Each structure stands twice: as structure tokens, then as C-alpha cells.
Amino acid sequence: MEIKVYHQIMEWNEDVSAQVKETLREHHTILINIMGSPGAGKTSLITALIQRLRTQWKIAVIEGDITTSYDAAKIASLGIPSVELNTDGACHIEAMSIQKMLPAFDLNSIDVIFVENIGNLVCPAEFDIGETMRITILSVPEGDDKIEKYPLMFTETDCLVINKSDVLPYFDFNKERIEENYHGVNPDAPLFWISTKNQEGLDALSAHLSRRIAEYLK
Ligand SMILES: Nc1nc2c(ncn2[C@@H]2O[C@H](COP(=O)(O)OP(=O)(O)O)[C@@H](O)[C@H]2O)c(=O)[nH]1
Ligand SMILES: [Mg+2]
Ligand SMILES: [Zn+2]
């Protein structure tokens, strides 16, 4: 019984995600789904990307949060259209929610919507929310075994970002282990080492994303 209900929800999600993709395509807007653990640096990453990409692309943000508005307020303070999605306890975002929120934006004047998914390394990866592209963010203090423990989040992404490289000297974090694991499960997707604290790696990541955005929007 439980399995059947789960299956129906997944089918429904896929169906709505196709509608979201169609709406976005009509408006020449792309949606980038950013996933990772609580505290990995999702909001810090979005902030850093806005600073680098806003001169070239018109950006908006959907801030997923289980309950608070802290992150949405941070993004809004940058002067970026920002809408908050409170999941009221749910541990991932579904396409249905995105579909309901899209009318809050003037899509004709937006190129890119970043979605900060709920902080969680497990089920967000199971749900297509209508995204054009996925970014998974892992941070050094979480440990170098996470690809082995939570493979879906890393196989189902278009780009892996490893944040907090500034604290590498303080952790037993084996860079080669992560790189080998990642290239093993997702051989074609790139990996970027960054630190939003000291800004390392962010120009290279932004340049990569800008190229991808241009490809999608042409
Ligand atoms: N040392 C260090 N701390 C960081 C870095 N990026 C983010 N943080 C800190 O990590 C915490 C969580 O960051 P946040 O962006 O809110 O993560 P989120 O929960 O994934 O949105 C905050 O205290 C940040 O200041 C980084 O590159 N290095
Ligand atoms: Mg956040
Ligand atoms: Zn969930």
C-alpha cells in the first residue's frame, strides 16, 4: 500500500515537472536546482553566483526552507526577485510547488531562476522539480565518504561543487577519494573546488555556468 502511494506521487511529480519545463522553455528561462546538506553553503553559493552573473543574466531565486525566511531575506537584500517556499516540514521540494510559484515572477524578464532546495542529501535528488540543470554542493566538514553513502545526489547532478576548501587543512578530507568516487559514478559532469569564504574557485565556476546558461538559452 505504501509503495503504491509513493509510486503515484512520483508519477505525478514527473508529469508536473514536464509542465514546468514547458512553461520555462516558452519564456526562455532556465531553472537551476541547488541541492546539498544543511549548512553546506547553498545560500552562500547562490549569493556568490548572483554577484558574478547578475551583470550578464537576469536572475531570480526560489528559496526553499522548511520554515524560516532567513535565506529569502538575504537574497532579497541583494535586490534580486526572491520568493520563499516553506515546505512546512517536508524534506524536499516538488514540481507542483514550483508550478504554483512561477506566476509570482515576470518570466519574460528573467533568464535564470536558482532554486535553493531543502537542506538534505537524500530525497531532493529523487524529485525532478522542472529544472534545466542541477548543482550538488558538498562541503569539506561533511566528510569525504558522502558520495559512497549518498550516491544518487552525485550521480543525478550536472555539476558538483565542493565548498569550504579553506578548511581543508583542518579535516582529514581526501580530495582524491572524492574525485575518484565522483568521476566513477558521474564521468561526464565537472567538479569545482570553491570557498565562498575566500572566493576561491568561484570565477571558474561562474564562467562554466555562464557558458551552460548561454547554451540552454540560445
Ligand atoms: N569556512 C567556510 N565557511 C563557509 C563557507 N561557505 C559557507 N560557510 C559557512 O557555512 C554556514 C552555512 O552556510 P549557508 O550558505 O547558510 O549554507 P546552507 O544551509 O547550505 O544554505 C555559514 O555559517 C557560512 O558562513 C566557506 O567556503 N568556508
Ligand atoms: Mg540556506
Ligand atoms: Zn523528502
Short mmCIF file of C-alpha atoms and ligand atoms in Angstrom, two decimals:
data_model
loop_
_atom_site.label_atom_id
_atom_site.label_comp_id
_atom_site.label_asym_id
_atom_site.label_seq_id
_atom_site.Cartn_x
_atom_site.Cartn_y
_atom_site.Cartn_z
CA MET A 1 0.00 0.00 0.00
CA GLU A 2 2.70 2.45 1.00
CA ILE A 3 4.77 1.59 -2.06
CA LYS A 4 1.81 2.22 -4.33
CA VAL A 5 1.16 5.67 -2.90
CA TYR A 6 4.83 6.54 -3.29
CA HIS A 7 4.79 5.46 -6.90
CA GLN A 8 1.75 7.61 -7.66
CA ILE A 9 3.39 10.64 -6.11
CA MET A 10 6.49 10.11 -8.22
CA GLU A 11 4.43 9.81 -11.41
CA TRP A 12 2.51 12.92 -10.56
CA ASN A 13 5.74 14.76 -9.88
CA GLU A 14 7.19 13.77 -13.23
CA ASP A 15 4.08 14.88 -15.02
CA VAL A 16 4.09 18.33 -13.40
CA SER A 17 7.85 18.69 -13.89
CA ALA A 18 7.30 18.37 -17.65
CA GLN A 19 4.74 21.17 -17.49
CA VAL A 20 7.15 23.36 -15.53
CA LYS A 21 9.87 22.70 -18.13
CA GLU A 22 7.47 23.64 -20.93
CA THR A 23 6.45 26.91 -19.23
CA LEU A 24 10.10 27.79 -18.69
CA ARG A 25 11.01 26.96 -22.29
CA GLU A 26 8.23 29.20 -23.59
CA HIS A 27 9.67 32.10 -21.61
CA HIS A 28 13.35 31.36 -22.33
CA THR A 29 14.03 30.92 -18.65
CA ILE A 30 16.13 28.20 -17.09
CA LEU A 31 15.86 26.77 -13.61
CA ILE A 32 18.91 25.59 -11.66
CA ASN A 33 18.19 23.25 -8.76
CA ILE A 34 20.80 23.54 -5.99
CA MET A 35 20.94 20.64 -3.58
CA GLY A 36 23.06 19.71 -0.57
CA SER A 37 23.10 19.24 3.19
CA PRO A 38 22.02 21.89 5.71
CA GLY A 39 24.99 24.23 6.12
CA ALA A 40 26.89 23.06 3.01
CA GLY A 41 26.78 26.63 1.70
CA LYS A 42 23.79 26.72 -0.68
CA THR A 43 22.77 30.27 0.23
CA SER A 44 26.41 31.45 0.24
CA LEU A 45 26.89 29.89 -3.20
CA ILE A 46 23.77 31.49 -4.65
CA THR A 47 24.89 34.86 -3.25
CA ALA A 48 28.36 34.49 -4.80
CA LEU A 49 26.90 33.43 -8.15
CA ILE A 50 24.47 36.36 -8.18
CA GLN A 51 27.38 38.75 -7.66
CA ARG A 52 29.24 37.28 -10.63
CA LEU A 53 26.40 36.54 -13.04
CA ARG A 54 23.93 39.38 -12.49
CA THR A 55 25.60 41.74 -14.98
CA GLN A 56 25.16 39.14 -17.73
CA TRP A 57 21.92 37.37 -16.80
CA LYS A 58 18.65 38.41 -15.18
CA ILE A 59 18.41 36.26 -12.08
CA ALA A 60 15.65 35.29 -9.64
CA VAL A 61 15.68 32.92 -6.68
CA ILE A 62 13.27 30.48 -5.08
CA GLU A 63 14.35 29.85 -1.52
CA GLY A 64 13.16 26.53 -0.17
CA ASP A 65 13.04 26.33 3.59
CA ILE A 66 11.21 24.07 5.96
CA THR A 67 10.04 27.01 7.99
CA THR A 68 12.07 30.25 8.27
CA SER A 69 12.57 33.22 5.90
CA TYR A 70 16.22 33.97 6.72
CA ASP A 71 17.68 32.91 3.39
CA ALA A 72 14.96 34.56 1.27
CA ALA A 73 15.58 37.81 3.17
CA LYS A 74 19.33 37.59 2.44
CA ILE A 75 18.70 37.18 -1.29
CA ALA A 76 16.02 39.89 -1.40
CA SER A 77 18.50 42.30 0.23
CA LEU A 78 20.66 41.91 -2.90
CA GLY A 79 17.81 43.39 -4.96
CA ILE A 80 17.06 40.08 -6.67
CA PRO A 81 13.47 38.87 -7.15
CA SER A 82 13.14 36.25 -4.47
CA VAL A 83 10.23 34.05 -3.45
CA GLU A 84 10.20 31.78 -0.49
CA LEU A 85 8.82 28.28 -0.45
CA ASN A 86 8.08 26.96 3.01
CA THR A 87 7.55 23.25 2.83
CA ASP A 88 6.01 23.14 6.34
CA GLY A 89 8.10 20.19 7.39
CA ALA A 90 8.62 18.41 4.08
CA CYS A 91 12.26 17.48 3.40
CA HIS A 92 12.34 18.19 -0.35
CA ILE A 93 10.71 20.40 -2.99
CA GLU A 94 8.29 19.00 -5.58
CA ALA A 95 7.48 20.28 -9.05
CA MET A 96 3.92 21.09 -8.02
CA SER A 97 5.21 23.77 -5.67
CA ILE A 98 7.41 25.29 -8.38
CA GLN A 99 4.48 25.34 -10.78
CA LYS A 100 2.37 27.22 -8.25
CA MET A 101 5.16 29.76 -7.66
CA LEU A 102 6.14 30.60 -11.24
CA PRO A 103 3.32 33.17 -11.65
CA ALA A 104 4.99 35.18 -8.87
CA PHE A 105 7.77 36.04 -11.36
CA ASP A 106 7.77 38.08 -14.56
CA LEU A 107 9.35 35.24 -16.52
CA ASN A 108 9.75 37.37 -19.64
CA SER A 109 12.36 39.40 -17.82
CA ILE A 110 14.16 36.51 -16.09
CA ASP A 111 16.89 34.31 -17.61
CA VAL A 112 17.80 32.13 -14.65
CA ILE A 113 15.94 31.02 -11.53
CA PHE A 114 18.11 29.48 -8.84
CA VAL A 115 16.22 27.17 -6.50
CA GLU A 116 17.73 26.50 -3.10
CA ASN A 117 16.34 23.07 -2.31
CA ILE A 118 15.74 21.86 1.24
CA GLY A 119 18.96 21.01 3.06
CA ASN A 120 19.07 17.24 2.70
CA LEU A 121 21.45 14.85 0.95
CA VAL A 122 18.83 12.19 0.26
CA CYS A 123 15.38 12.69 -1.24
CA PRO A 124 15.67 16.02 -3.13
CA ALA A 125 17.66 14.04 -5.72
CA GLU A 126 14.62 11.82 -6.34
CA PHE A 127 12.40 14.69 -7.46
CA ASP A 128 12.60 16.45 -10.80
CA ILE A 129 11.21 19.90 -9.99
CA GLY A 130 11.29 21.03 -13.62
CA GLU A 131 14.94 22.03 -13.51
CA THR A 132 17.11 22.62 -16.54
CA MET A 133 20.23 21.81 -14.58
CA ARG A 134 21.27 20.51 -11.18
CA ILE A 135 24.12 21.56 -8.95
CA THR A 136 25.04 19.46 -5.92
CA ILE A 137 27.08 21.17 -3.22
CA LEU A 138 29.10 19.25 -0.63
CA SER A 139 31.30 20.91 1.98
CA VAL A 140 34.59 19.69 3.40
CA PRO A 141 33.41 19.30 7.04
CA GLU A 142 30.75 16.79 5.91
CA GLY A 143 33.46 14.25 5.09
CA ASP A 144 34.94 12.55 2.04
CA ASP A 145 32.70 9.44 2.20
CA LYS A 146 29.46 11.14 1.18
CA ILE A 147 29.42 10.06 -2.48
CA GLU A 148 29.65 6.44 -1.37
CA LYS A 149 26.92 6.92 1.26
CA TYR A 150 24.51 9.09 -0.74
CA PRO A 151 25.21 8.18 -4.37
CA LEU A 152 22.01 9.43 -6.01
CA MET A 153 22.70 13.06 -5.15
CA PHE A 154 26.02 12.79 -7.00
CA THR A 155 25.03 10.61 -9.96
CA GLU A 156 21.99 12.74 -10.76
CA THR A 157 23.77 16.08 -10.95
CA ASP A 158 25.19 18.17 -13.78
CA CYS A 159 27.89 19.72 -11.64
CA LEU A 160 29.45 19.04 -8.24
CA VAL A 161 30.70 21.92 -6.15
CA ILE A 162 32.85 21.22 -3.10
CA ASN A 163 32.71 24.18 -0.77
CA LYS A 164 34.78 25.30 2.24
CA SER A 165 38.09 24.37 0.65
CA ASP A 166 39.59 26.95 3.04
CA VAL A 167 39.19 24.46 5.92
CA LEU A 168 40.83 21.50 4.13
CA PRO A 169 43.95 21.77 6.38
CA TYR A 170 41.80 21.09 9.46
CA PHE A 171 39.96 18.00 8.23
CA ASP A 172 41.04 14.52 7.17
CA PHE A 173 39.37 15.03 3.84
CA ASN A 174 40.90 13.07 0.99
CA LYS A 175 40.46 15.07 -2.22
CA GLU A 176 41.46 12.14 -4.43
CA ARG A 177 38.83 9.90 -2.82
CA ILE A 178 36.05 12.36 -3.64
CA GLU A 179 37.32 12.98 -7.17
CA GLU A 180 37.65 9.26 -7.93
CA ASN A 181 34.22 8.47 -6.49
CA TYR A 182 32.62 11.28 -8.41
CA HIS A 183 34.22 10.54 -11.77
CA GLY A 184 33.36 6.87 -11.18
CA VAL A 185 29.62 7.50 -10.77
CA ASN A 186 29.28 10.59 -12.99
CA PRO A 187 32.12 10.61 -15.52
CA ASP A 188 30.90 13.47 -17.73
CA ALA A 189 30.00 16.07 -15.12
CA PRO A 190 32.50 18.64 -13.86
CA LEU A 191 33.68 19.23 -10.30
CA PHE A 192 34.69 22.59 -8.83
CA TRP A 193 36.56 23.22 -5.58
CA ILE A 194 35.43 26.51 -4.10
CA SER A 195 35.37 28.57 -0.95
CA THR A 196 32.65 31.17 -0.64
CA LYS A 197 34.60 32.49 2.34
CA ASN A 198 37.81 33.37 0.47
CA GLN A 199 36.16 33.41 -3.00
CA GLU A 200 38.43 30.67 -4.34
CA GLY A 201 37.19 28.83 -7.44
CA LEU A 202 34.12 31.00 -7.91
CA ASP A 203 35.26 32.71 -11.11
CA ALA A 204 35.89 29.35 -12.80
CA LEU A 205 32.51 28.02 -11.64
CA SER A 206 30.70 31.18 -12.78
CA ALA A 207 32.38 31.04 -16.19
CA HIS A 208 31.30 27.40 -16.58
CA LEU A 209 27.71 28.18 -15.58
CA SER A 210 27.57 31.20 -17.84
CA ARG A 211 28.58 29.02 -20.79
CA ARG A 212 25.94 26.45 -19.90
CA ILE A 213 23.25 29.13 -19.50
CA ALA A 214 24.16 30.60 -22.91
CA GLU A 215 23.88 27.12 -24.47
CA TYR A 216 20.48 26.48 -22.93
CA LEU A 217 19.10 29.87 -23.87
CA LYS A 218 20.28 30.02 -27.47
N1 LIG B 1 34.77 28.24 6.36
C1 LIG B 1 33.79 28.40 5.46
N2 LIG B 1 32.53 28.57 5.88
C2 LIG B 1 31.56 28.72 4.96
C3 LIG B 1 31.86 28.71 3.56
N3 LIG B 1 30.69 28.85 2.89
C4 LIG B 1 29.72 28.96 3.82
N4 LIG B 1 30.23 28.89 5.07
C5 LIG B 1 29.52 28.99 6.36
O1 LIG B 1 28.70 27.84 6.48
C6 LIG B 1 27.48 28.18 7.13
C7 LIG B 1 26.31 27.72 6.29
O2 LIG B 1 26.28 28.45 5.07
P1 LIG B 1 24.92 28.64 4.25
O3 LIG B 1 25.27 29.30 2.96
O4 LIG B 1 23.88 29.27 5.10
O5 LIG B 1 24.54 27.10 3.99
P2 LIG B 1 23.14 26.43 3.55
O6 LIG B 1 22.48 25.97 4.78
O7 LIG B 1 23.54 25.29 2.68
O8 LIG B 1 22.36 27.48 2.79
C8 LIG B 1 27.51 29.68 7.37
O9 LIG B 1 27.93 29.91 8.69
C9 LIG B 1 28.55 30.16 6.38
O10 LIG B 1 29.18 31.34 6.81
C10 LIG B 1 33.21 28.53 3.15
O11 LIG B 1 33.57 28.50 1.98
N5 LIG B 1 34.13 28.37 4.15
MG MG B 2 20.43 28.21 3.04
ZN ZN B 3 11.98 14.45 1.27
#
